[in-house]
Coordinates of C-alpha atoms in Angstrom, one line a residue:
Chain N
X1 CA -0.1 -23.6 1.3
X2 CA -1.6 -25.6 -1.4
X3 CA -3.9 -23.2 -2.7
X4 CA -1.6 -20.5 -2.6
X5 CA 0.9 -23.2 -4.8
X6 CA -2.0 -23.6 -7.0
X7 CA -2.9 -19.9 -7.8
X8 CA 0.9 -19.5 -8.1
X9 CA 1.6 -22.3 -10.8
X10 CA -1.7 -21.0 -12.6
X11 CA -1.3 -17.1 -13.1
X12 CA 2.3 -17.0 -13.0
X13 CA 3.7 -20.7 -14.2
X14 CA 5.7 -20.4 -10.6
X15 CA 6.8 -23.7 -8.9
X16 CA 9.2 -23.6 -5.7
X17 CA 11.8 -26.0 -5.1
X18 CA 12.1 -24.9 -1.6
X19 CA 8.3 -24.6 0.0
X20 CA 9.5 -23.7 3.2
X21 CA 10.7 -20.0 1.2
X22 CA 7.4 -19.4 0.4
X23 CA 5.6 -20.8 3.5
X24 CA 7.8 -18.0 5.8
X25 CA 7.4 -14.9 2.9
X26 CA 3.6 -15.5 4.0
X27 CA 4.0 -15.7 8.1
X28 CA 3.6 -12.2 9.7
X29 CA 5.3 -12.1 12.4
X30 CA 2.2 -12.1 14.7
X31 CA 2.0 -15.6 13.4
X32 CA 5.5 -16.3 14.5
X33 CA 5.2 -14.6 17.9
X34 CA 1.9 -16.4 18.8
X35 CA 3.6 -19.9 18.4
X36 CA 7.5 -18.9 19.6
X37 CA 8.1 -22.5 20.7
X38 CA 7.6 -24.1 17.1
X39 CA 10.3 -21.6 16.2
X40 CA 8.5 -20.2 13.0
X41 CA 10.7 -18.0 10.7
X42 CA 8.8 -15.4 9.8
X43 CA 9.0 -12.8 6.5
X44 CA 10.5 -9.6 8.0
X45 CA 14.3 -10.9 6.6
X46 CA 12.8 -12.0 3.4
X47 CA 11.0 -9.0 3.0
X48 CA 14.2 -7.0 3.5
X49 CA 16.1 -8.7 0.1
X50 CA 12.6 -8.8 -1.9
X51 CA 13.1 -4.7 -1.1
X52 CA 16.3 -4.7 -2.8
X53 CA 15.3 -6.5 -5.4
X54 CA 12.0 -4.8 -6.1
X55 CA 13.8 -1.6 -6.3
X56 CA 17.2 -2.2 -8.7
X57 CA 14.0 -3.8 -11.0
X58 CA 12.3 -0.9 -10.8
X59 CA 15.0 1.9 -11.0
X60 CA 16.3 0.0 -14.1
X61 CA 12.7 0.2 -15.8
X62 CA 12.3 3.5 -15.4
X63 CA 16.1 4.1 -15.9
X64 CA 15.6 3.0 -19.5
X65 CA 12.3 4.0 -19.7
X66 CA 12.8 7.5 -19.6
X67 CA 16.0 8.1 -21.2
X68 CA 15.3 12.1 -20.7
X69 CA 13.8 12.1 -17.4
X70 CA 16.0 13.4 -14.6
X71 CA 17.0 11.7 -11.3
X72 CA 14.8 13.6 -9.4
X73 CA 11.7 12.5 -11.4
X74 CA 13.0 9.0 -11.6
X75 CA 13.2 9.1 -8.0
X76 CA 9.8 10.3 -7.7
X77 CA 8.0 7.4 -9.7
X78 CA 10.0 5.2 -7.7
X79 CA 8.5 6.1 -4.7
X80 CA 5.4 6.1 -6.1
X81 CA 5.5 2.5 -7.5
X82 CA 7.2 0.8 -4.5
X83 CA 5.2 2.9 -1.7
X84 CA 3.3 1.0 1.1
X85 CA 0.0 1.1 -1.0
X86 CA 0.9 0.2 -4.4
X87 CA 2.6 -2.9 -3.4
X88 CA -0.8 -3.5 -1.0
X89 CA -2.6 -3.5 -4.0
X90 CA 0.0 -5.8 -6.1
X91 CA -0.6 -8.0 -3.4
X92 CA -4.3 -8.1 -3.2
X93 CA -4.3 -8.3 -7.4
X94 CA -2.3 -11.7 -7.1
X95 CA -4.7 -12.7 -4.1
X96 CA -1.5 -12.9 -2.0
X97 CA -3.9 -11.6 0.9
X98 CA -5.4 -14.8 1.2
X99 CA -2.7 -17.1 1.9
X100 CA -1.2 -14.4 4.7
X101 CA -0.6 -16.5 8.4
X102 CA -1.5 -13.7 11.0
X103 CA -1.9 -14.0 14.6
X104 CA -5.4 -13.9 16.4
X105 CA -5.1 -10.4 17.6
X106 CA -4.0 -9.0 13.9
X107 CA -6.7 -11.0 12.3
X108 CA -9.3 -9.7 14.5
X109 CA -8.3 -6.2 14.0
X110 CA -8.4 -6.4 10.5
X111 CA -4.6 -7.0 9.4
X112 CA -5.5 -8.9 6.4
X113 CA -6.0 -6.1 5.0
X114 CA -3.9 -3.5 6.4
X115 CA -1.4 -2.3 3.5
X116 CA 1.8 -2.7 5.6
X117 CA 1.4 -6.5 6.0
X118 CA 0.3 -6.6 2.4
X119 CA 3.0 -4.7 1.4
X120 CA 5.2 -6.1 3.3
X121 CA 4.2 -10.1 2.5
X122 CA 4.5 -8.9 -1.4
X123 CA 8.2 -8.0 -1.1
X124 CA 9.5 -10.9 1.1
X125 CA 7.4 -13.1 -1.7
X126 CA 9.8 -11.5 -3.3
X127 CA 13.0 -12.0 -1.5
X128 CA 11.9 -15.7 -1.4
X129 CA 11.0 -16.0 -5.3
X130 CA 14.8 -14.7 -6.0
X131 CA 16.3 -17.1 -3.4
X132 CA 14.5 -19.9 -4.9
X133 CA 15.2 -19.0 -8.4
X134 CA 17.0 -16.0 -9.8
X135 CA 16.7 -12.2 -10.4
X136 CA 15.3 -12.9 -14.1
X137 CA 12.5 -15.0 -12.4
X138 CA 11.1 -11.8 -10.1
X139 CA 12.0 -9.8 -13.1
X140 CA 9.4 -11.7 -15.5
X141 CA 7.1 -11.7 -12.0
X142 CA 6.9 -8.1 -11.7
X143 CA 6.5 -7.2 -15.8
X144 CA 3.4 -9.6 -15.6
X145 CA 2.1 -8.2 -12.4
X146 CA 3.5 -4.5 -12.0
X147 CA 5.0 -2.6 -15.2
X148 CA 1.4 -3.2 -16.8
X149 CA 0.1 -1.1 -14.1
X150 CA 3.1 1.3 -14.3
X151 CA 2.5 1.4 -18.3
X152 CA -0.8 2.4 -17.9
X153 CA 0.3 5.5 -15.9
X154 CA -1.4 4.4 -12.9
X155 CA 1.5 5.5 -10.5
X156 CA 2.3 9.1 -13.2
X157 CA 1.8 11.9 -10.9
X158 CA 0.3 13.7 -13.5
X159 CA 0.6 17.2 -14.5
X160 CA -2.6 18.8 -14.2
X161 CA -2.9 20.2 -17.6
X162 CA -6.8 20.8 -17.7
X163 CA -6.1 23.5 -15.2
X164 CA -3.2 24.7 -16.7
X165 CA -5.1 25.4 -19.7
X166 CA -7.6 26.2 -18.5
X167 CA -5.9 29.1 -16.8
X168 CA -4.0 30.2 -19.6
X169 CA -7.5 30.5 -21.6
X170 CA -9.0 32.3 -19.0
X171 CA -6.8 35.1 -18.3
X172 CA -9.2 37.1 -20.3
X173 CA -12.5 36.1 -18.9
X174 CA -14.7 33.2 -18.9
X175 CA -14.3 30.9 -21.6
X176 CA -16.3 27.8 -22.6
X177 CA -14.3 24.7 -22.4
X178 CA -15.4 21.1 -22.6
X179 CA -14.0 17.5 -23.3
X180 CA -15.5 15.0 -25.9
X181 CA -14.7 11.4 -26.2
X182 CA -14.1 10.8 -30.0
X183 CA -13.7 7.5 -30.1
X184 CA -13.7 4.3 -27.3
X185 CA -11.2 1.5 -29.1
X186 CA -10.5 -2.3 -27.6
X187 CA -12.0 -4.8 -25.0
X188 CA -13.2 -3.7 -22.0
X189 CA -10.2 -4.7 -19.4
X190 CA -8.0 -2.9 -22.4
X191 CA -10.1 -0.1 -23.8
X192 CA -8.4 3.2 -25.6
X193 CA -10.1 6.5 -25.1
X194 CA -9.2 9.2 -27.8
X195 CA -10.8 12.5 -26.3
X196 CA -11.0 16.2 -27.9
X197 CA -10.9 19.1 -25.9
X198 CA -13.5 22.0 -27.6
X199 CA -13.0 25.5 -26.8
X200 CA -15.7 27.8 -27.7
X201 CA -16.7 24.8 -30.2
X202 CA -13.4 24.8 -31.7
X203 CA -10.9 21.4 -31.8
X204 CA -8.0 22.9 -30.0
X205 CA -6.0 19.6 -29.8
X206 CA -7.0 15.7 -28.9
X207 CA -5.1 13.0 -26.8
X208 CA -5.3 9.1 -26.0
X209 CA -5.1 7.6 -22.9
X210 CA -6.3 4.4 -21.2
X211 CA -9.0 6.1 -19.1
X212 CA -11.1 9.3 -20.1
X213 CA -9.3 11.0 -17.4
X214 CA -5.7 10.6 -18.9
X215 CA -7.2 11.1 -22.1
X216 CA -8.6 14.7 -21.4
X217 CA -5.4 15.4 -19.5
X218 CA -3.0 14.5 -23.1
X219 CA -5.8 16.9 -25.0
X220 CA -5.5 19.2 -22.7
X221 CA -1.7 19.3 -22.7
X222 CA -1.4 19.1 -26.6
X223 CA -3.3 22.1 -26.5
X224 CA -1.2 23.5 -24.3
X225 CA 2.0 22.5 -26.2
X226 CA 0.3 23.9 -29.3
X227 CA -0.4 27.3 -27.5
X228 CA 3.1 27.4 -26.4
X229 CA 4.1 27.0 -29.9
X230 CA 2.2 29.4 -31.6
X231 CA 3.4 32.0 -28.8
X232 CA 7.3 31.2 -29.7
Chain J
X1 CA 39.9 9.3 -19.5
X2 CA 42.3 7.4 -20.9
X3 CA 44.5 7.3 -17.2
X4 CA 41.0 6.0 -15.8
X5 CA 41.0 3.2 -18.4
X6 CA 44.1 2.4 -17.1
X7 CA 43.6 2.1 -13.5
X8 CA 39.8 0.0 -14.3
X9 CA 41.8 -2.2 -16.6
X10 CA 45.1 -3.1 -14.1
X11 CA 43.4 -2.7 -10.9
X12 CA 40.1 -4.9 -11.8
X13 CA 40.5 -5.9 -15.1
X14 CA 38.1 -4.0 -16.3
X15 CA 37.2 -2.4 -20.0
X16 CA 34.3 -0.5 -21.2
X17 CA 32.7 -1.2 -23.9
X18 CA 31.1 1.9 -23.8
X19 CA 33.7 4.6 -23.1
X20 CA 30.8 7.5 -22.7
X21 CA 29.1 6.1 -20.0
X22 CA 32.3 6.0 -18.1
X23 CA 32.7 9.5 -19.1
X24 CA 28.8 10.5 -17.8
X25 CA 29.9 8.8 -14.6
X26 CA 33.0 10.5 -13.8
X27 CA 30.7 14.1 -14.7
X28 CA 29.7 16.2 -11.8
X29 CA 26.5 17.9 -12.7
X30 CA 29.1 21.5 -11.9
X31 CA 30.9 20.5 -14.9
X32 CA 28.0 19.6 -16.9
X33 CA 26.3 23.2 -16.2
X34 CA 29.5 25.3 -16.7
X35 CA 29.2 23.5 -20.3
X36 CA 25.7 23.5 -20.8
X37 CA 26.4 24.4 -24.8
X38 CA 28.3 21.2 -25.4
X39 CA 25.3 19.5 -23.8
X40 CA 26.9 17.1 -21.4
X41 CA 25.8 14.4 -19.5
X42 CA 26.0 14.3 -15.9
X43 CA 26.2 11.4 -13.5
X44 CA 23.2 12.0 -11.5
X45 CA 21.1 9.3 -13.5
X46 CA 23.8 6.8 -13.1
X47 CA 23.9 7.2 -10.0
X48 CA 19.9 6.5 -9.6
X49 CA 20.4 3.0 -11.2
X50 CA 24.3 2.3 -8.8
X51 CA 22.6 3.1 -5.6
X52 CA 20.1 0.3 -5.8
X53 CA 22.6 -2.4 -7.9
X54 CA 24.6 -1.2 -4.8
X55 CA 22.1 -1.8 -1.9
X56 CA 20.6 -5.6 -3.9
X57 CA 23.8 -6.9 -3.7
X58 CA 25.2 -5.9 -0.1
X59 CA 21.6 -6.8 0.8
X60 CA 21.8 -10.4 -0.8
X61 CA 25.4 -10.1 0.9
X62 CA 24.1 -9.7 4.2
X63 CA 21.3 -11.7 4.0
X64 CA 23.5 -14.9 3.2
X65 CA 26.0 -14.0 5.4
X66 CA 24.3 -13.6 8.1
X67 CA 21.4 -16.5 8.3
X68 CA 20.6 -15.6 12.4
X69 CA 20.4 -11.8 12.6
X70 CA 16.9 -10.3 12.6
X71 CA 16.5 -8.2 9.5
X72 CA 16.3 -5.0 11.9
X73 CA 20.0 -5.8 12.2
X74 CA 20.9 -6.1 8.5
X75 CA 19.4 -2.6 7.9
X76 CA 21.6 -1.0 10.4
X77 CA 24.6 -2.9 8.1
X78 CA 23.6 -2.0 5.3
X79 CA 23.2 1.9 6.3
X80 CA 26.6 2.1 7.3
X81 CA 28.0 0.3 4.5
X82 CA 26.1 1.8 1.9
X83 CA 26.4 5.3 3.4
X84 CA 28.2 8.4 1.9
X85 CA 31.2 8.7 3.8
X86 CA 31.9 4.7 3.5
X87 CA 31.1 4.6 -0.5
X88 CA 33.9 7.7 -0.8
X89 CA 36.1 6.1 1.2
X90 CA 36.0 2.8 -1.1
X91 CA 36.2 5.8 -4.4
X92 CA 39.4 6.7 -3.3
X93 CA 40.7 3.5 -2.6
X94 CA 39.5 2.9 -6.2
X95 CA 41.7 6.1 -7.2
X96 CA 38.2 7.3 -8.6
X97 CA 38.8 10.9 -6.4
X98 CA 41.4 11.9 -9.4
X99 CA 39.1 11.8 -12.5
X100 CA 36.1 13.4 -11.3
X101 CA 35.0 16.2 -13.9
X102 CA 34.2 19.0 -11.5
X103 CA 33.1 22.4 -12.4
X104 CA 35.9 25.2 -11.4
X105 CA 34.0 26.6 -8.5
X106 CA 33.2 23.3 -7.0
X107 CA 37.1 22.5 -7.3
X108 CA 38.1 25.3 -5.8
X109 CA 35.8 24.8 -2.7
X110 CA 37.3 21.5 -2.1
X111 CA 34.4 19.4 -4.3
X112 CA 37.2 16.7 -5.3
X113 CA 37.6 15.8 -1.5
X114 CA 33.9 16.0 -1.0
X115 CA 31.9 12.7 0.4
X116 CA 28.9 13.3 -1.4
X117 CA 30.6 14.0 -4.5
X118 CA 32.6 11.0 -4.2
X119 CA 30.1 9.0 -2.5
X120 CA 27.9 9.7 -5.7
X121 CA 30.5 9.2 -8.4
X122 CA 31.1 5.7 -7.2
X123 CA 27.8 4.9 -7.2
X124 CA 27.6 6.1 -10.8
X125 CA 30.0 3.7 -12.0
X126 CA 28.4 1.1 -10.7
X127 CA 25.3 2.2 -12.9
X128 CA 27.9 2.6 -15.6
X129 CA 29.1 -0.8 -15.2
X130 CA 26.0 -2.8 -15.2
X131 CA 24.9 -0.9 -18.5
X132 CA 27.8 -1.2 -20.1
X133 CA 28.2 -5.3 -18.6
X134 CA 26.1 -7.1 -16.3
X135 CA 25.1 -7.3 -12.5
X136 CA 27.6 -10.4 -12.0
X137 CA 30.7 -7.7 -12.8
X138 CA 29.3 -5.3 -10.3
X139 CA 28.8 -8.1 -8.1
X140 CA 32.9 -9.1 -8.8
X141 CA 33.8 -5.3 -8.3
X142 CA 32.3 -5.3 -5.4
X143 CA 33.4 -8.6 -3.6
X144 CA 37.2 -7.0 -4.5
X145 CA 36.8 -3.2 -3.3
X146 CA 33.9 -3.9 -0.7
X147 CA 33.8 -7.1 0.8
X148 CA 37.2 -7.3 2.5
X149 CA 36.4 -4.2 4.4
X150 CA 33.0 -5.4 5.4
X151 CA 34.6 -8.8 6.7
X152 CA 37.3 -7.3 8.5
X153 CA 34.4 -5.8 10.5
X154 CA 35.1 -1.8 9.5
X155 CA 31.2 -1.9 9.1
X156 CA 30.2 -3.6 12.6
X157 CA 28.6 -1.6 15.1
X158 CA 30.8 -3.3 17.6
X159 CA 28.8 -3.7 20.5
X160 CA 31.2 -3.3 23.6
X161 CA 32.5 -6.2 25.1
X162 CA 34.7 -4.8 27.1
X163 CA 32.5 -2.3 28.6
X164 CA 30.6 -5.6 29.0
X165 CA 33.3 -7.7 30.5
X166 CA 33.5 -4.9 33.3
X167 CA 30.4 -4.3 34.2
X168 CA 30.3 -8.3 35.0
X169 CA 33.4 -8.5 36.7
X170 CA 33.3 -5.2 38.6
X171 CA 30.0 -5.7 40.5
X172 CA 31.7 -6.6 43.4
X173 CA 34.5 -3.8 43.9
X174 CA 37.2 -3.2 41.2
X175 CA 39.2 -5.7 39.5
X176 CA 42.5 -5.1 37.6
X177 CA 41.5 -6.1 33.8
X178 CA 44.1 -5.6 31.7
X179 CA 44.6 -6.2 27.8
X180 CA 48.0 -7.7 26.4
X181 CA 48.9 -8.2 22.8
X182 CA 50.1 -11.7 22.7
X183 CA 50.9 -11.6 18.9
X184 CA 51.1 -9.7 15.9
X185 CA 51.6 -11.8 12.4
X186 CA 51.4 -10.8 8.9
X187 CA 52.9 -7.9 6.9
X188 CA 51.5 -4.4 7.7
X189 CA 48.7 -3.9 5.1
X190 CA 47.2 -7.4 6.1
X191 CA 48.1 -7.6 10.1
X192 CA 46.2 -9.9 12.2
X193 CA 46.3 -9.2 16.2
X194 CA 45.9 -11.9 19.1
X195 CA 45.4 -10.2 22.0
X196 CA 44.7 -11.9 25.7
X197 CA 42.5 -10.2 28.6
X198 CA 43.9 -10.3 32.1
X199 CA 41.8 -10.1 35.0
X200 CA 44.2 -9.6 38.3
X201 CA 46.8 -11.0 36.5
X202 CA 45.3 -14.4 35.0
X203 CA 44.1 -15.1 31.2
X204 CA 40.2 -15.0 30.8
X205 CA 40.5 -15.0 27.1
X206 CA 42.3 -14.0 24.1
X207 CA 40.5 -13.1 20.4
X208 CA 42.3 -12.4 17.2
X209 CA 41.4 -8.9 14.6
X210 CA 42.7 -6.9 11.8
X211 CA 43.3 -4.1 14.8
X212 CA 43.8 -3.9 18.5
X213 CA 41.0 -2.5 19.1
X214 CA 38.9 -5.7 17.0
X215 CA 40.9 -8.5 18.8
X216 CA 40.8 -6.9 22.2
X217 CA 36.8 -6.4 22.0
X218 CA 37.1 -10.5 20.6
X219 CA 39.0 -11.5 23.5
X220 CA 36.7 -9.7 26.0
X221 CA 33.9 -11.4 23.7
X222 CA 35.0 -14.6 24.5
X223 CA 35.5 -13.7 28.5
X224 CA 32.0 -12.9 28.7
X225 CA 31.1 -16.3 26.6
X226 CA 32.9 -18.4 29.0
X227 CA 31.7 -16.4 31.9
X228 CA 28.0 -17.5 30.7
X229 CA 28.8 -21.0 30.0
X230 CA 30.1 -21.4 33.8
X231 CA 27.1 -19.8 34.6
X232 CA 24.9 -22.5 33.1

């Protein structure tokens, strides 16, 4: 566990009191099984508080995130954000997969990197992290590892709104319609993309976004809005 | 509202600082839509952010509480505790049933007596009261209206001792197993129960519970301990 202390106290100034938290939030219960007469705890109860936590977090972001939002989208982007897979890839980004104890058997068929242990080990990390030290703690955890992700709409289920315009355009025949970057602003691991969507040639609105693809999407949904506008 | 104040304040010394999001909580989305003018606020968003203050801190209840049981367990306890018909059971004993906004159809079919409705609302003010305080007043509301009922074991999924006790006893032929209140102490809203299992006519055990029916399945409990041990 001393590498896993290490990369912990590095990217995330995170020291436990208690190691013996963090050793069972990383024992799969394969682990456990395979040596039953050491009477190894492993993660399954941790990972069922880290769960709890994870989510009130969560719904409370978004809860005062979107102010205007409805339950039922709130609810959504929840699910999105604490699904299986996101928090497999959470885990992986903090190189949690690593550190994981597996049994033989789940080793050799390729558990490491199966999203349900991931998932799984990232919660009960979790559960242990707010055992050891308090809900503020896994707060700050997961607005350095998570909200950035969250911020930068990776978990939006987006509207498709290049369609949709693209339908409303076309209701009338073909139409020419195509998507320019104007400009590409910051570093590479932060970059801004400011893209113009051109129909028949003409500017018919522009958007920003933290990929091309979410750029084009906000162009093409101020178009939209704009269309919407001039037709009310 | 102000009868509502009244009750949060004597009851659980409680006072909003924010008297509108106790409003929002206590608003059925019926009574929102039949005044859709006066743009109201209903409680469905509150109830988003209640549900998982509500499931973190049974969760962290649970977990502590129970250090041994496997967290397959603690999910089954936490489902029944959590659930709709337990959540408006605790909203009436909170008096919440009475101040619900409903919409006039929705009161005429019954609405105010409704689980879900009530389930929901009570849930709502929770998300109402960690706005409007913090998650160590839910936690206090909580451990007053919740708790108790959770430790007197309303929430157990009782597994049958006495079923148990006479399967063991009756492999043989049948056996007279009779159950015999011994005493009964304590004023009627907080009565404890000792009751004592006879098997053809001689004391195997007794257990003490809140009801007969919790301190005969104790005594039959310990029966089938001590039946164990003497198998040892």
């Amino acid at each position: 566990m001393k590498e896993l202390e290490s990369v912990l106290q590095d990217h995330f100034k995170l020291v436990f009191t208690d190691k013996s938290l963090l050793e069972t939030a990383f024992t799969h219960t394969s682990y456990a099984n395979e040596h039953r007469l050491l009477k190894i705890s492993h993660n399954e109860r941790l990972e069922f508080l880290g769960d709890a936590v994870l989510q009130l977090l969560i719904s409370e972001y978004l809860f005062k995130k979107y102010p205007k939002k409805p339950e039922g989208d709130l609810s959504k982007l929840r699910a999105m954000i604490v699904r299986e897979e996101s928090l497999a890839g959470f885990a992986r980004d903090c190189q949690f997969d690593q550190f994981i104890k597996l049994g033989k058997g789940e080793e050799k068929s390729g558990g490491r990197n199966r999203d349900t242990i991931l998932g799984d080990a990232f919660e009960a990390f979790l559960g242990a992290l707010i055992l050891d030290k308090d809900l503020l703690t896994v707060k700050e955890f997961i607005y350095q590892v998570m909200i950035p992700k969250v911020e930068a709409g990776d978990f939006e289920m987006i509207k498709d709104y290049k369609t949709h315009l693209q339908e409303l355009l076309q209701v009338n025949g073909d139409v020419d319609i195509r998507y320019q970057v104007i400009s590409e602003i910051g570093p590479a691991h932060d970059k801004m993309f400011e893209v113009e969507v051109l129909v028949e040639g003409q500017s018919l609105g522009s958007g920003q976004g933290r990929s091309k693809k979410l750029a084009e999407q906000e162009a093409a949904k101020n178009a939209v809005e704009k269309g919407l506008d001039s037709c009310i």
